[in-house]
Amino acid sequence: MLIEAIPFFIPHRSSPAELSMKLVRTDRRSGEQTEMTLNAGDLQALKRHVDQALAVAGQDEDGQYLVLRADALSTQLEASDDAVAAIGTALESRRLAARIAQEVNPETLAQAFSVMVRVGELRAAVTELQDHLSEGRNKEDVYQDWCERHSWAFGNAYVARDDHRVIGVGDHVDLLMKSAASGLRDVYELKRPDNDVILYDATHQNWYWSAHTAKAIGQCHRYLDTLHRGAEHGLHPARPDIVAYHPRAVVVLGRSNDWEETKLRALHGLNSRMHGITVMTYDQLVSQCQVLLEHMTATAGDPSAGEGSAQMSA
């Protein structure tokens, strides 16, 4: 094969000549030719992508890179990237750039920037969940979608969720989460946030599960039985890697933002008397996310905590 790049300069009276290029590919055996013409905009885009690819090719390790022109950082970024654009504007200061070049390890700077971006993403996700709750969105599929996109909310105990959710005839779990420690799966069942979680029996002076919660717990019992029976050979013949051996289940439903301490203690007590199933509210899920964010923010300024912050971004 022979590939030729043939440039053409198109003159203009009131502006510089416009560059275009024809790429000609010739099969030397058959003489067959194919052509592609690139206009000025195409060539500029191609040059930009080639320059970025060459810059990344010079890196020692695999990873994700953002390649920016050092003398025009703020003008290259979309208006929606406010935080990144602000950093880009700051870096255009020659004094700051010189100080960074002399005093800051590039790897440390890259790691800190990566953590900052990740923290921003997680904060936006938590805000989205809070907005769903405060605006009274009660459909289960809203929270199913959010949890599928942000499975990190369930903590470092899990490394990923499975796309496969059919565990038996008529049984579709909301989330199957892979344990970081064992690789085995646990079940998360998502219900409506406007459901009652626990109720108080004034006659007998005790708290008990609401009908909605009791049904969800019964549903999880069936899921756990199905998963336990299939643990020996995996969940599905096509996916033998998905194994749930003595799995646990978590039910998320209801709100607890206005609960008194007595009611929170009651929920904890009812949970402690169940085996393999835990019930939590959406407000508790939000609180759990906020604790994870606090940990991320703390590790962002501690170079020795890099390993922990990497786990948090999984």
mmCIF file of N, CA and C in Angstrom, residues 203-250:
data_model
loop_
_atom_site.group_PDB
_atom_site.id
_atom_site.type_symbol
_atom_site.label_atom_id
_atom_site.label_comp_id
_atom_site.label_asym_id
_atom_site.label_seq_id
_atom_site.Cartn_x
_atom_site.Cartn_y
_atom_site.Cartn_z
ATOM 1 N N THR A 203 -50.627 0.431 72.303
ATOM 2 C CA THR A 203 -51.215 -0.524 73.257
ATOM 3 C C THR A 203 -50.145 -1.378 73.920
ATOM 4 N N HIS A 204 -49.237 -1.916 73.099
ATOM 5 C CA HIS A 204 -48.184 -2.784 73.638
ATOM 6 C C HIS A 204 -46.869 -2.044 73.841
ATOM 7 N N GLN A 205 -46.859 -0.753 73.454
ATOM 8 C CA GLN A 205 -45.693 0.107 73.649
ATOM 9 C C GLN A 205 -44.430 -0.478 73.010
ATOM 10 N N ASN A 206 -44.558 -0.771 71.735
ATOM 11 C CA ASN A 206 -43.390 -1.273 71.005
ATOM 12 C C ASN A 206 -43.454 -0.835 69.546
ATOM 13 N N TRP A 207 -42.291 -0.803 68.908
ATOM 14 C CA TRP A 207 -42.179 -0.486 67.495
ATOM 15 C C TRP A 207 -42.221 -1.774 66.681
ATOM 16 N N TYR A 208 -42.736 -1.665 65.442
ATOM 17 C CA TYR A 208 -42.801 -2.845 64.589
ATOM 18 C C TYR A 208 -42.668 -2.410 63.126
ATOM 19 N N TRP A 209 -42.320 -3.378 62.266
ATOM 20 C CA TRP A 209 -42.162 -3.079 60.847
ATOM 21 C C TRP A 209 -43.508 -2.705 60.228
ATOM 22 N N SER A 210 -43.512 -1.717 59.353
ATOM 23 C CA SER A 210 -44.728 -1.381 58.611
ATOM 24 C C SER A 210 -45.016 -2.474 57.592
ATOM 25 N N ALA A 211 -46.196 -2.426 57.008
ATOM 26 C CA ALA A 211 -46.556 -3.436 56.008
ATOM 27 C C ALA A 211 -45.623 -3.371 54.799
ATOM 28 N N HIS A 212 -45.273 -2.145 54.367
ATOM 29 C CA HIS A 212 -44.361 -1.993 53.227
ATOM 30 C C HIS A 212 -43.004 -2.629 53.532
ATOM 31 N N THR A 213 -42.489 -2.377 54.735
ATOM 32 C CA THR A 213 -41.175 -2.915 55.086
ATOM 33 C C THR A 213 -41.239 -4.430 55.229
ATOM 34 N N ALA A 214 -42.305 -4.915 55.860
ATOM 35 C CA ALA A 214 -42.441 -6.364 56.056
ATOM 36 C C ALA A 214 -42.491 -7.095 54.715
ATOM 37 N N LYS A 215 -43.197 -6.521 53.740
ATOM 38 C CA LYS A 215 -43.258 -7.144 52.409
ATOM 39 C C LYS A 215 -41.874 -7.158 51.759
ATOM 40 N N ALA A 216 -41.134 -6.051 51.893
ATOM 41 C CA ALA A 216 -39.794 -5.984 51.304
ATOM 42 C C ALA A 216 -38.852 -6.987 51.962
ATOM 43 N N ILE A 217 -38.976 -7.156 53.275
ATOM 44 C CA ILE A 217 -38.149 -8.124 53.990
ATOM 45 C C ILE A 217 -38.478 -9.534 53.513
ATOM 46 N N GLY A 218 -39.778 -9.839 53.356
ATOM 47 C CA GLY A 218 -40.175 -11.153 52.858
ATOM 48 C C GLY A 218 -39.654 -11.397 51.449
ATOM 49 N N GLN A 219 -39.684 -10.357 50.636
ATOM 50 C CA GLN A 219 -39.165 -10.453 49.276
ATOM 51 C C GLN A 219 -37.668 -10.780 49.301
ATOM 52 N N CYS A 220 -36.933 -10.124 50.190
ATOM 53 C CA CYS A 220 -35.496 -10.377 50.295
ATOM 54 C C CYS A 220 -35.210 -11.786 50.809
ATOM 55 N N HIS A 221 -36.040 -12.293 51.708
ATOM 56 C CA HIS A 221 -35.872 -13.676 52.175
ATOM 57 C C HIS A 221 -35.938 -14.641 50.986
ATOM 58 N N ARG A 222 -36.896 -14.409 50.085
ATOM 59 C CA ARG A 222 -37.011 -15.283 48.918
ATOM 60 C C ARG A 222 -35.777 -15.155 48.022
ATOM 61 N N TYR A 223 -35.300 -13.910 47.807
ATOM 62 C CA TYR A 223 -34.102 -13.707 47.005
ATOM 63 C C TYR A 223 -32.904 -14.433 47.608
ATOM 64 N N LEU A 224 -32.744 -14.311 48.928
ATOM 65 C CA LEU A 224 -31.584 -14.917 49.586
ATOM 66 C C LEU A 224 -31.641 -16.436 49.485
ATOM 67 N N ASP A 225 -32.837 -17.001 49.623
ATOM 68 C CA ASP A 225 -32.977 -18.458 49.466
ATOM 69 C C ASP A 225 -32.583 -18.881 48.051
ATOM 70 N N THR A 226 -33.062 -18.119 47.056
ATOM 71 C CA THR A 226 -32.738 -18.448 45.663
ATOM 72 C C THR A 226 -31.240 -18.352 45.408
ATOM 73 N N LEU A 227 -30.620 -17.299 45.909
ATOM 74 C CA LEU A 227 -29.183 -17.110 45.712
ATOM 75 C C LEU A 227 -28.376 -18.184 46.426
ATOM 76 N N HIS A 228 -28.809 -18.549 47.606
ATOM 77 C CA HIS A 228 -28.073 -19.562 48.371
ATOM 78 C C HIS A 228 -28.124 -20.923 47.667
ATOM 79 N N ARG A 229 -29.275 -21.245 47.098
ATOM 80 C CA ARG A 229 -29.386 -22.521 46.386
ATOM 81 C C ARG A 229 -28.494 -22.554 45.154
ATOM 82 N N GLY A 230 -28.293 -21.399 44.528
ATOM 83 C CA GLY A 230 -27.478 -21.366 43.322
ATOM 84 C C GLY A 230 -26.018 -21.057 43.559
ATOM 85 N N ALA A 231 -25.614 -20.977 44.825
ATOM 86 C CA ALA A 231 -24.242 -20.548 45.134
ATOM 87 C C ALA A 231 -23.197 -21.536 44.649
ATOM 88 N N GLU A 232 -23.542 -22.816 44.584
ATOM 89 C CA GLU A 232 -22.545 -23.819 44.239
ATOM 90 C C GLU A 232 -22.046 -23.666 42.806
ATOM 91 N N HIS A 233 -22.944 -23.304 41.884
ATOM 92 C CA HIS A 233 -22.570 -23.243 40.477
ATOM 93 C C HIS A 233 -22.636 -21.826 39.904
ATOM 94 N N GLY A 234 -22.906 -20.844 40.737
ATOM 95 C CA GLY A 234 -23.030 -19.485 40.221
ATOM 96 C C GLY A 234 -24.477 -19.150 39.915
ATOM 97 N N LEU A 235 -24.687 -17.861 39.657
ATOM 98 C CA LEU A 235 -26.055 -17.388 39.481
ATOM 99 C C LEU A 235 -26.690 -17.882 38.190
ATOM 100 N N HIS A 236 -25.906 -17.945 37.125
ATOM 101 C CA HIS A 236 -26.466 -18.238 35.810
ATOM 102 C C HIS A 236 -25.421 -19.013 35.014
ATOM 103 N N PRO A 237 -25.832 -19.994 34.196
ATOM 104 C CA PRO A 237 -24.849 -20.757 33.419
ATOM 105 C C PRO A 237 -23.927 -19.877 32.580
ATOM 106 N N ALA A 238 -24.476 -18.766 32.083
ATOM 107 C CA ALA A 238 -23.663 -17.885 31.243
ATOM 108 C C ALA A 238 -22.751 -16.978 32.062
ATOM 109 N N ARG A 239 -23.011 -16.849 33.370
ATOM 110 C CA ARG A 239 -22.199 -15.990 34.227
ATOM 111 C C ARG A 239 -21.803 -16.732 35.494
ATOM 112 N N PRO A 240 -20.936 -17.745 35.396
ATOM 113 C CA PRO A 240 -20.531 -18.498 36.582
ATOM 114 C C PRO A 240 -19.728 -17.673 37.578
ATOM 115 N N ASP A 241 -19.265 -16.492 37.150
ATOM 116 C CA ASP A 241 -18.481 -15.646 38.053
ATOM 117 C C ASP A 241 -19.350 -14.941 39.086
ATOM 118 N N ILE A 242 -20.652 -14.839 38.835
ATOM 119 C CA ILE A 242 -21.545 -14.157 39.780
ATOM 120 C C ILE A 242 -22.014 -15.168 40.812
ATOM 121 N N VAL A 243 -21.417 -15.098 41.994
ATOM 122 C CA VAL A 243 -21.720 -16.052 43.051
ATOM 123 C C VAL A 243 -22.162 -15.293 44.305
ATOM 124 N N ALA A 244 -23.239 -15.740 44.919
ATOM 125 C CA ALA A 244 -23.734 -15.144 46.165
ATOM 126 C C ALA A 244 -23.815 -16.253 47.211
ATOM 127 N N TYR A 245 -22.778 -16.372 48.014
ATOM 128 C CA TYR A 245 -22.716 -17.419 49.030
ATOM 129 C C TYR A 245 -23.012 -16.792 50.384
ATOM 130 N N HIS A 246 -24.083 -17.259 51.045
ATOM 131 C CA HIS A 246 -24.566 -16.634 52.282
ATOM 132 C C HIS A 246 -24.647 -15.106 52.105
ATOM 133 N N PRO A 247 -25.415 -14.648 51.120
ATOM 134 C CA PRO A 247 -25.474 -13.206 50.846
ATOM 135 C C PRO A 247 -26.242 -12.457 51.924
ATOM 136 N N ARG A 248 -26.010 -11.160 51.947
ATOM 137 C CA ARG A 248 -26.778 -10.252 52.799
ATOM 138 C C ARG A 248 -27.667 -9.397 51.902
ATOM 139 N N ALA A 249 -28.724 -8.859 52.480
ATOM 140 C CA ALA A 249 -29.641 -8.000 51.723
ATOM 141 C C ALA A 249 -29.867 -6.712 52.496
ATOM 142 N N VAL A 250 -29.966 -5.617 51.762
ATOM 143 C CA VAL A 250 -30.250 -4.310 52.350
ATOM 144 C C VAL A 250 -31.482 -3.741 51.658
#
